[in-house]
Amino acid sequence: MPEFEWGFTLVLLTNGVMIGLMYALIALGFVLIYKATDAINFAQGEFVMFAGFIAAGAADIFALPFWASALLSIGGMVALGFGLERIVLRPLIGRPIIAVVMATIGLAAVLRGVATMAFGAGTRAIVMPVSDEPIELGIVMLPPVQLVGAGISLAFLAAFTWFFLKSRIGIAMRAVADSQQVAMAMGINVRRYFALAWAMAGVVSALGGVVWGTMLGVDNQLALVGLKVFPVVILGGLDSILGAVIGGLIVGVVENFAAGYFDPYVGGGTKDFAPYVLMIAVLMLRPEGMFGRRRIERV
Amino acid sequence: MKRLSEAAIGLALGAAMFGFAAPASAQKEVLIGTQCDRTGPTQIVGIRICPAQQDYFSLINSKGGIEGFKIVAPEIDNEYKVPPAVEAYERQKQQGAVSMALYGTPQVQALNQKLTEDKMPATSPGFGISAAADGGRFPYLFPIAATYWSQGAASIQFAKDKLGGSLKGKKIAYVFYDNPAGREPLPILEDLQKIEGFELRSFAVPPPGVEMGAQVLDISQRYRPDFVIDHLFGRSPSVAIKEYKRAGFPLSKVLGLVWASAEADIEAAGGWGVAEGYHTMQFAGAGDDFPVRKQIKELYKAQGKEPPKEMDDTVIYNRGLLNAALHVEAIRAAIKANGGKKPTGEEVKKGFESIHDFTLDGLVPPLKVTAADHEGGGWVQVFQAKGGKFVKETEWFRAYPEVVAAAVKKAE
Amino acid sequence: MFHREAGVFKTSYAADMALYPLPIAKWAVAACAGLFIVIAPLTLTEYYVSILNLILIACVGALGLNILVGYTGQISIGHGAFMSVGAYTAANLVTQLGAPFWITIPAGGLMAALIGALVGIPSLRIKGIYLAIATLAAQLIIEWTINHVPAISGGVQASIQVPRPTLFGMQLKTQTQLYLFLMFFVVLAIVGTSNLMRSRIGRAFIAIRDQDIAAEIIGINIFRYKLWAFAISSFYAGVTGVLYTYYLGIANYEQFQLTVSIDYLAMIIIGGLGSILGSIFGAIFVTLLPIVTRWTLEAFGGVLFSQADLLNSISNLRLIMFGVLIIFFLVVEPEGLNRLWRNIRNYFRVWPFSY
């Protein structure tokens, strides 16, 4: 039996929660796109990477302060979101799922190539104006960067939940996701809402890119965090904002506990493994996740 | 649609026509095939090591080449994948290469049999197959720098020296990137554990190695070792340094093996201030203070250009110089031995095996490559990150050669 | 392939369903066979034969994936993992039992088929994108398992050296010999696939893809056939893995990671889902893309980039081209190169008349 130390467990837990909220930040973009346009975005990691590059590049080339480059990144990602929706997604409306999936996979390759060509292959740093020293609460150490990221995640959770429940635009988006034809019949401009959804996802990706970029540095390996998105959204439900956050928390905590308690026995690596095993279990038992909507197939 | 297909055929034919590569011409040229990874997971290394090789070849060419033969060194990016590496090998072989500078451990393993079949000598400094130190079993593969096994052994020796000459009862943590190359030193460490009597625990960092908070927490809070050996690649070394700092674990207790030890890693971790005290293992001299680097800078100035910024990362750049220099020396020896003719692969192999006492003023360790020992002795040197740069901490040393040799013999 | 019919004159069911409806079809196939099997290896230099070898291996894999994705409509992102299963099975059989290739290749395929069927079990309950993500998880879990179980992976290095296959006592070493060796299996795969698709199982697959609920209603046990699809497709993948191992002389799971699975998906999408010729076109296209990009850039690149930038740009451009082409084919020509080929064929079918 591994030594069950309370202190260590608490540290693992807090670390897991913090990292989980960061994963949630990436998953939010994915969920937004799926919720509004029914498209599975395999390029979510690359969105985050590209946003990070824009921020880091702007800070480097134009010597902009952090806030300006973050804003520039948001603006750039919104433009990218609009553009991508127009060029890539719109022609593929109504096509089978695999078409959209492959399109986003192709998009991922393009973004990686363009980013490296435009910004070079070296690792760039984003410097957030927060201190590097972790805040200590007893034995628990909270790095300010992760606190910022967690704060942003929670803020988005609140904002998007309100948005989809109460605001007019949000409700319209849900209508579009539910049934495009009926929405069009009710006079909703489906195309505009698609574009809006992708733009919003761009904003989320931009903030995610800035936060992750500060944590890890920006280069084309940053896109690999995108793979983590899948366990998170499967656990939480592909179209649930709350699910993205809760799913993220669970994945973060499970990973940390696996690394802390299982790794010594298996020779390491369970950290990567555990979320996917969990994911398969969820897929078998309750594919729509904890908060997702049950998909009913109509003949 | 039709027009599209016509255009596609035309383009394909056009491209194919230009693909008929001309073999190295009859003029006095030698072709050294090089591969690189500039866009894949180890690009942080590739974008610096490969220009260094090209720079060294240009330097030699500017001085008249190798015994009058001009060096042609085409470089192909294999993106750290195997099929492009195989295709690059075939292509450069067709162009008439006499030796190859390979890149990447899986690639070396995939091409190993072909090297012997085609009698093509190739180098894999600091990566590749550790057992290839045995020149008898791997006649055409030359690690020419400390293999992972030698690095592992040397790291234990360094820890021993740092901890007062004895490791009995001490705790050592081995943090490694969870892929075959990362695990390679493990058998050596376990052998040495039996001999020296220390406690060893290994911590795997799953690829891509950008998140290792839990492992570092475990090390700093629970295990609290006396020494940590970091065998990481790509982005993970810098992430590790950051995490150690965040967790408050002193970096002066951490030694990074050869691919966790570049200026680029320090910078990506947030700068020299963050990494103060970090020990790094090198197989080529680090720093700017070498005549060959000055010569390369002068070469650039003579062409009216600034020295490339890749030179700023002295650790990785110098390794490229080492690799290139050893190729040049091997070919030089081969040409001298065959009386001034263009050498064949076999002759260059013998040229490699005759290298000794070539140190490029300290950039290259005192290698002694023989037909039996393609590693050259397993020399490493440790530098420490102090006050904004790398400070030499030890001289060239090698450790536990008997243990490493036994492992080489035992390997299949 | 190249023929034009003047009308339908079949007099029996057998004649109607024959693989080669007209004598000229047989001649066309024989000519192709002659070209690729006899002329190509003898006239091309070793470098080009080596490229053809890479393409041949990819063909087998693409055919397998098309069976699952193109004909049965199940998305799978785990193809690479099944290849590594096959590769390691064969490698272990060779190094531990000294088995010859005509045992290891089927054995590798069978082992991969078994694992493939296991991975297909979730398809009972989940469909579409969920199944795709499950296969993604399978890919990563299989990789992890091979990495961490030395009994499979042959030790810490996770790669097993394998000697070249021997045929009648002669070891196949040169590219040309390997070419003929691989070509045999590609022909086998093509014949197998086309016969499979004309059989009852193949029709069941297509029914599942088109309307699985209707298929279930008329009595097709869709779960069983889905498992068959996974198993057969993984068999092909396993064989691809073994062929790769023999070609390179080494089995290493790092060659079969997620990027490879995505490459194969790209092959069948670009080539054309649900067609044999499409798989082959796709395999040729995706394998040649980086090589041709490099050739073109080496020839023309001096115009656009400086020498140093050029080296950095080549693989980035390759990535960009890869992505752009996938999107392009999805948007403009969803049925891929196969459709383009059919358009060309149909044009010549009634040429010189226009209809």
JSON list of C-alpha atoms in Angstrom, two decimals, chain B residues 1-2 4-5 9 15-16 18-21 38-39 47 54 75-77 79 81-83 86-88 90-91 93-94 105-106 109-114 117-118 128-131 138 149 178-180 183-184 186-187 204, chain C residues 45-48 50-51 54 144 147-148 156-159 161-164 173 175 244 247-250 252-255 259 263 290-292 294-296 298-300 308 311-312 315-316 318 328 332-333 340 343-344 347:
[
{"chain": "B", "resi": 1, "resn": "MET", "atom": "CA", "xyz": [-12.61, 18.30, -62.55]},
{"chain": "B", "resi": 2, "resn": "LYS", "atom": "CA", "xyz": [-10.93, 17.08, -65.67]},
{"chain": "B", "resi": 4, "resn": "LEU", "atom": "CA", "xyz": [-7.77, 19.52, -62.37]},
{"chain": "B", "resi": 5, "resn": "SER", "atom": "CA", "xyz": [-6.58, 16.03, -63.12]},
{"chain": "B", "resi": 9, "resn": "ILE", "atom": "CA", "xyz": [-0.53, 14.98, -63.89]},
{"chain": "B", "resi": 15, "resn": "ALA", "atom": "CA", "xyz": [8.31, 17.49, -60.31]},
{"chain": "B", "resi": 16, "resn": "ALA", "atom": "CA", "xyz": [9.48, 14.01, -61.14]},
{"chain": "B", "resi": 18, "resn": "PHE", "atom": "CA", "xyz": [13.54, 17.52, -61.39]},
{"chain": "B", "resi": 19, "resn": "GLY", "atom": "CA", "xyz": [13.83, 14.64, -59.03]},
{"chain": "B", "resi": 20, "resn": "PHE", "atom": "CA", "xyz": [16.38, 12.86, -61.10]},
{"chain": "B", "resi": 21, "resn": "ALA", "atom": "CA", "xyz": [19.22, 13.80, -58.85]},
{"chain": "B", "resi": 38, "resn": "ARG", "atom": "CA", "xyz": [13.67, 20.94, -37.84]},
{"chain": "B", "resi": 39, "resn": "THR", "atom": "CA", "xyz": [9.95, 20.65, -37.41]},
{"chain": "B", "resi": 47, "resn": "ILE", "atom": "CA", "xyz": [17.50, 23.90, -35.76]},
{"chain": "B", "resi": 54, "resn": "GLN", "atom": "CA", "xyz": [26.85, 23.06, -42.50]},
{"chain": "B", "resi": 75, "resn": "GLU", "atom": "CA", "xyz": [20.48, 17.97, -45.59]},
{"chain": "B", "resi": 76, "resn": "ILE", "atom": "CA", "xyz": [17.08, 16.36, -45.50]},
{"chain": "B", "resi": 77, "resn": "ASP", "atom": "CA", "xyz": [14.53, 16.97, -42.77]},
{"chain": "B", "resi": 79, "resn": "GLU", "atom": "CA", "xyz": [10.65, 15.32, -39.08]},
{"chain": "B", "resi": 81, "resn": "LYS", "atom": "CA", "xyz": [9.79, 10.07, -38.48]},
{"chain": "B", "resi": 82, "resn": "VAL", "atom": "CA", "xyz": [11.14, 6.86, -39.91]},
{"chain": "B", "resi": 83, "resn": "PRO", "atom": "CA", "xyz": [9.87, 6.65, -43.52]},
{"chain": "B", "resi": 86, "resn": "VAL", "atom": "CA", "xyz": [14.68, 5.86, -44.94]},
{"chain": "B", "resi": 87, "resn": "GLU", "atom": "CA", "xyz": [13.86, 7.78, -48.09]},
{"chain": "B", "resi": 88, "resn": "ALA", "atom": "CA", "xyz": [16.48, 10.40, -47.26]},
{"chain": "B", "resi": 90, "resn": "GLU", "atom": "CA", "xyz": [18.29, 6.05, -50.06]},
{"chain": "B", "resi": 91, "resn": "ARG", "atom": "CA", "xyz": [18.37, 9.37, -51.82]},
{"chain": "B", "resi": 93, "resn": "LYS", "atom": "CA", "xyz": [23.10, 7.02, -51.05]},
{"chain": "B", "resi": 94, "resn": "GLN", "atom": "CA", "xyz": [22.07, 7.34, -54.67]},
{"chain": "B", "resi": 105, "resn": "THR", "atom": "CA", "xyz": [17.17, 7.16, -32.25]},
{"chain": "B", "resi": 106, "resn": "PRO", "atom": "CA", "xyz": [14.27, 5.37, -34.02]},
{"chain": "B", "resi": 109, "resn": "GLN", "atom": "CA", "xyz": [17.56, 1.70, -35.38]},
{"chain": "B", "resi": 110, "resn": "ALA", "atom": "CA", "xyz": [15.59, 1.49, -38.60]},
{"chain": "B", "resi": 111, "resn": "LEU", "atom": "CA", "xyz": [18.62, 2.14, -40.78]},
{"chain": "B", "resi": 112, "resn": "ASN", "atom": "CA", "xyz": [21.10, 0.06, -38.84]},
{"chain": "B", "resi": 113, "resn": "GLN", "atom": "CA", "xyz": [20.85, -3.06, -40.97]},
{"chain": "B", "resi": 114, "resn": "LYS", "atom": "CA", "xyz": [21.04, -1.07, -44.17]},
{"chain": "B", "resi": 117, "resn": "GLU", "atom": "CA", "xyz": [24.43, -4.02, -46.05]},
{"chain": "B", "resi": 118, "resn": "ASP", "atom": "CA", "xyz": [25.43, -0.91, -47.97]},
{"chain": "B", "resi": 128, "resn": "GLY", "atom": "CA", "xyz": [21.03, 5.97, -31.13]},
{"chain": "B", "resi": 129, "resn": "ILE", "atom": "CA", "xyz": [21.84, 2.46, -29.99]},
{"chain": "B", "resi": 130, "resn": "SER", "atom": "CA", "xyz": [24.01, 2.17, -26.90]},
{"chain": "B", "resi": 131, "resn": "ALA", "atom": "CA", "xyz": [25.15, -1.30, -27.86]},
{"chain": "B", "resi": 138, "resn": "PHE", "atom": "CA", "xyz": [27.74, -2.75, -35.46]},
{"chain": "B", "resi": 149, "resn": "TRP", "atom": "CA", "xyz": [24.75, 3.96, -21.04]},
{"chain": "B", "resi": 178, "resn": "ASP", "atom": "CA", "xyz": [8.91, 7.73, -21.16]},
{"chain": "B", "resi": 179, "resn": "ASN", "atom": "CA", "xyz": [10.13, 6.36, -24.44]},
{"chain": "B", "resi": 180, "resn": "PRO", "atom": "CA", "xyz": [12.81, 3.81, -25.35]},
{"chain": "B", "resi": 183, "resn": "ARG", "atom": "CA", "xyz": [14.64, 4.25, -20.56]},
{"chain": "B", "resi": 184, "resn": "GLU", "atom": "CA", "xyz": [17.91, 3.17, -22.00]},
{"chain": "B", "resi": 186, "resn": "LEU", "atom": "CA", "xyz": [17.94, 2.22, -16.61]},
{"chain": "B", "resi": 187, "resn": "PRO", "atom": "CA", "xyz": [19.77, -1.13, -16.78]},
{"chain": "B", "resi": 204, "resn": "ALA", "atom": "CA", "xyz": [8.52, 8.49, -15.92]},
{"chain": "C", "resi": 45, "resn": "THR", "atom": "CA", "xyz": [17.18, 2.91, -60.03]},
{"chain": "C", "resi": 46, "resn": "GLU", "atom": "CA", "xyz": [17.35, 1.65, -56.49]},
{"chain": "C", "resi": 47, "resn": "TYR", "atom": "CA", "xyz": [16.24, 4.93, -54.99]},
{"chain": "C", "resi": 48, "resn": "TYR", "atom": "CA", "xyz": [12.98, 4.96, -56.92]},
{"chain": "C", "resi": 50, "resn": "SER", "atom": "CA", "xyz": [12.74, 2.10, -52.50]},
{"chain": "C", "resi": 51, "resn": "ILE", "atom": "CA", "xyz": [10.07, 4.79, -52.83]},
{"chain": "C", "resi": 54, "resn": "LEU", "atom": "CA", "xyz": [7.17, 2.47, -49.24]},
{"chain": "C", "resi": 144, "resn": "TRP", "atom": "CA", "xyz": [1.55, 2.67, -23.78]},
{"chain": "C", "resi": 147, "resn": "ASN", "atom": "CA", "xyz": [6.22, 0.76, -24.23]},
{"chain": "C", "resi": 148, "resn": "HIS", "atom": "CA", "xyz": [5.78, -0.63, -20.76]},
{"chain": "C", "resi": 156, "resn": "VAL", "atom": "CA", "xyz": [13.93, -1.16, -22.71]},
{"chain": "C", "resi": 157, "resn": "GLN", "atom": "CA", "xyz": [14.71, -0.08, -26.22]},
{"chain": "C", "resi": 158, "resn": "ALA", "atom": "CA", "xyz": [11.30, -1.28, -27.46]},
{"chain": "C", "resi": 159, "resn": "SER", "atom": "CA", "xyz": [12.70, -2.27, -30.79]},
{"chain": "C", "resi": 161, "resn": "GLN", "atom": "CA", "xyz": [15.89, -6.30, -34.88]},
{"chain": "C", "resi": 162, "resn": "VAL", "atom": "CA", "xyz": [14.58, -8.67, -37.47]},
{"chain": "C", "resi": 163, "resn": "PRO", "atom": "CA", "xyz": [16.61, -10.28, -40.24]},
{"chain": "C", "resi": 164, "resn": "ARG", "atom": "CA", "xyz": [15.39, -10.02, -43.78]},
{"chain": "C", "resi": 173, "resn": "LYS", "atom": "CA", "xyz": [18.08, -7.90, -49.46]},
{"chain": "C", "resi": 175, "resn": "GLN", "atom": "CA", "xyz": [15.29, -3.16, -53.04]},
{"chain": "C", "resi": 244, "resn": "TYR", "atom": "CA", "xyz": [7.24, -2.70, -42.61]},
{"chain": "C", "resi": 247, "resn": "TYR", "atom": "CA", "xyz": [11.44, -3.91, -45.02]},
{"chain": "C", "resi": 248, "resn": "LEU", "atom": "CA", "xyz": [13.30, -1.94, -42.36]},
{"chain": "C", "resi": 249, "resn": "GLY", "atom": "CA", "xyz": [14.71, -4.83, -40.45]},
{"chain": "C", "resi": 250, "resn": "ILE", "atom": "CA", "xyz": [13.36, -3.54, -37.17]},
{"chain": "C", "resi": 252, "resn": "ASN", "atom": "CA", "xyz": [9.59, -0.17, -33.28]},
{"chain": "C", "resi": 253, "resn": "TYR", "atom": "CA", "xyz": [6.28, 1.24, -32.12]},
{"chain": "C", "resi": 254, "resn": "GLU", "atom": "CA", "xyz": [7.52, 4.78, -32.56]},
{"chain": "C", "resi": 255, "resn": "GLN", "atom": "CA", "xyz": [6.99, 4.31, -36.27]},
{"chain": "C", "resi": 259, "resn": "THR", "atom": "CA", "xyz": [0.47, 10.72, -36.92]},
{"chain": "C", "resi": 263, "resn": "ASP", "atom": "CA", "xyz": [-1.82, 9.75, -42.47]},
{"chain": "C", "resi": 290, "resn": "PRO", "atom": "CA", "xyz": [6.62, 14.98, -48.87]},
{"chain": "C", "resi": 291, "resn": "ILE", "atom": "CA", "xyz": [9.07, 13.60, -51.40]},
{"chain": "C", "resi": 292, "resn": "VAL", "atom": "CA", "xyz": [7.68, 15.54, -54.33]},
{"chain": "C", "resi": 294, "resn": "ARG", "atom": "CA", "xyz": [11.04, 18.38, -51.44]},
{"chain": "C", "resi": 295, "resn": "TRP", "atom": "CA", "xyz": [12.02, 17.79, -55.03]},
{"chain": "C", "resi": 296, "resn": "THR", "atom": "CA", "xyz": [10.02, 20.77, -56.21]},
{"chain": "C", "resi": 298, "resn": "GLU", "atom": "CA", "xyz": [14.96, 21.84, -54.22]},
{"chain": "C", "resi": 299, "resn": "ALA", "atom": "CA", "xyz": [14.50, 22.65, -57.86]},
{"chain": "C", "resi": 300, "resn": "PHE", "atom": "CA", "xyz": [12.58, 25.89, -57.59]},
{"chain": "C", "resi": 308, "resn": "ALA", "atom": "CA", "xyz": [18.96, 28.64, -44.81]},
{"chain": "C", "resi": 311, "resn": "LEU", "atom": "CA", "xyz": [15.81, 23.92, -45.22]},
{"chain": "C", "resi": 312, "resn": "ASN", "atom": "CA", "xyz": [13.50, 25.15, -42.52]},
{"chain": "C", "resi": 315, "resn": "SER", "atom": "CA", "xyz": [8.76, 20.26, -44.02]},
{"chain": "C", "resi": 316, "resn": "ASN", "atom": "CA", "xyz": [6.54, 23.13, -42.94]},
{"chain": "C", "resi": 318, "resn": "ARG", "atom": "CA", "xyz": [4.82, 19.74, -46.54]},
{"chain": "C", "resi": 328, "resn": "PHE", "atom": "CA", "xyz": [-9.41, 20.78, -50.62]},
{"chain": "C", "resi": 332, "resn": "VAL", "atom": "CA", "xyz": [-14.22, 20.21, -53.70]},
{"chain": "C", "resi": 333, "resn": "GLU", "atom": "CA", "xyz": [-14.15, 16.53, -54.45]},
{"chain": "C", "resi": 340, "resn": "LEU", "atom": "CA", "xyz": [-11.42, 12.08, -60.68]},
{"chain": "C", "resi": 343, "resn": "ASN", "atom": "CA", "xyz": [-14.58, 11.14, -64.52]},
{"chain": "C", "resi": 344, "resn": "ILE", "atom": "CA", "xyz": [-11.62, 10.67, -66.84]},
{"chain": "C", "resi": 347, "resn": "TYR", "atom": "CA", "xyz": [-15.13, 10.91, -70.59]}
]
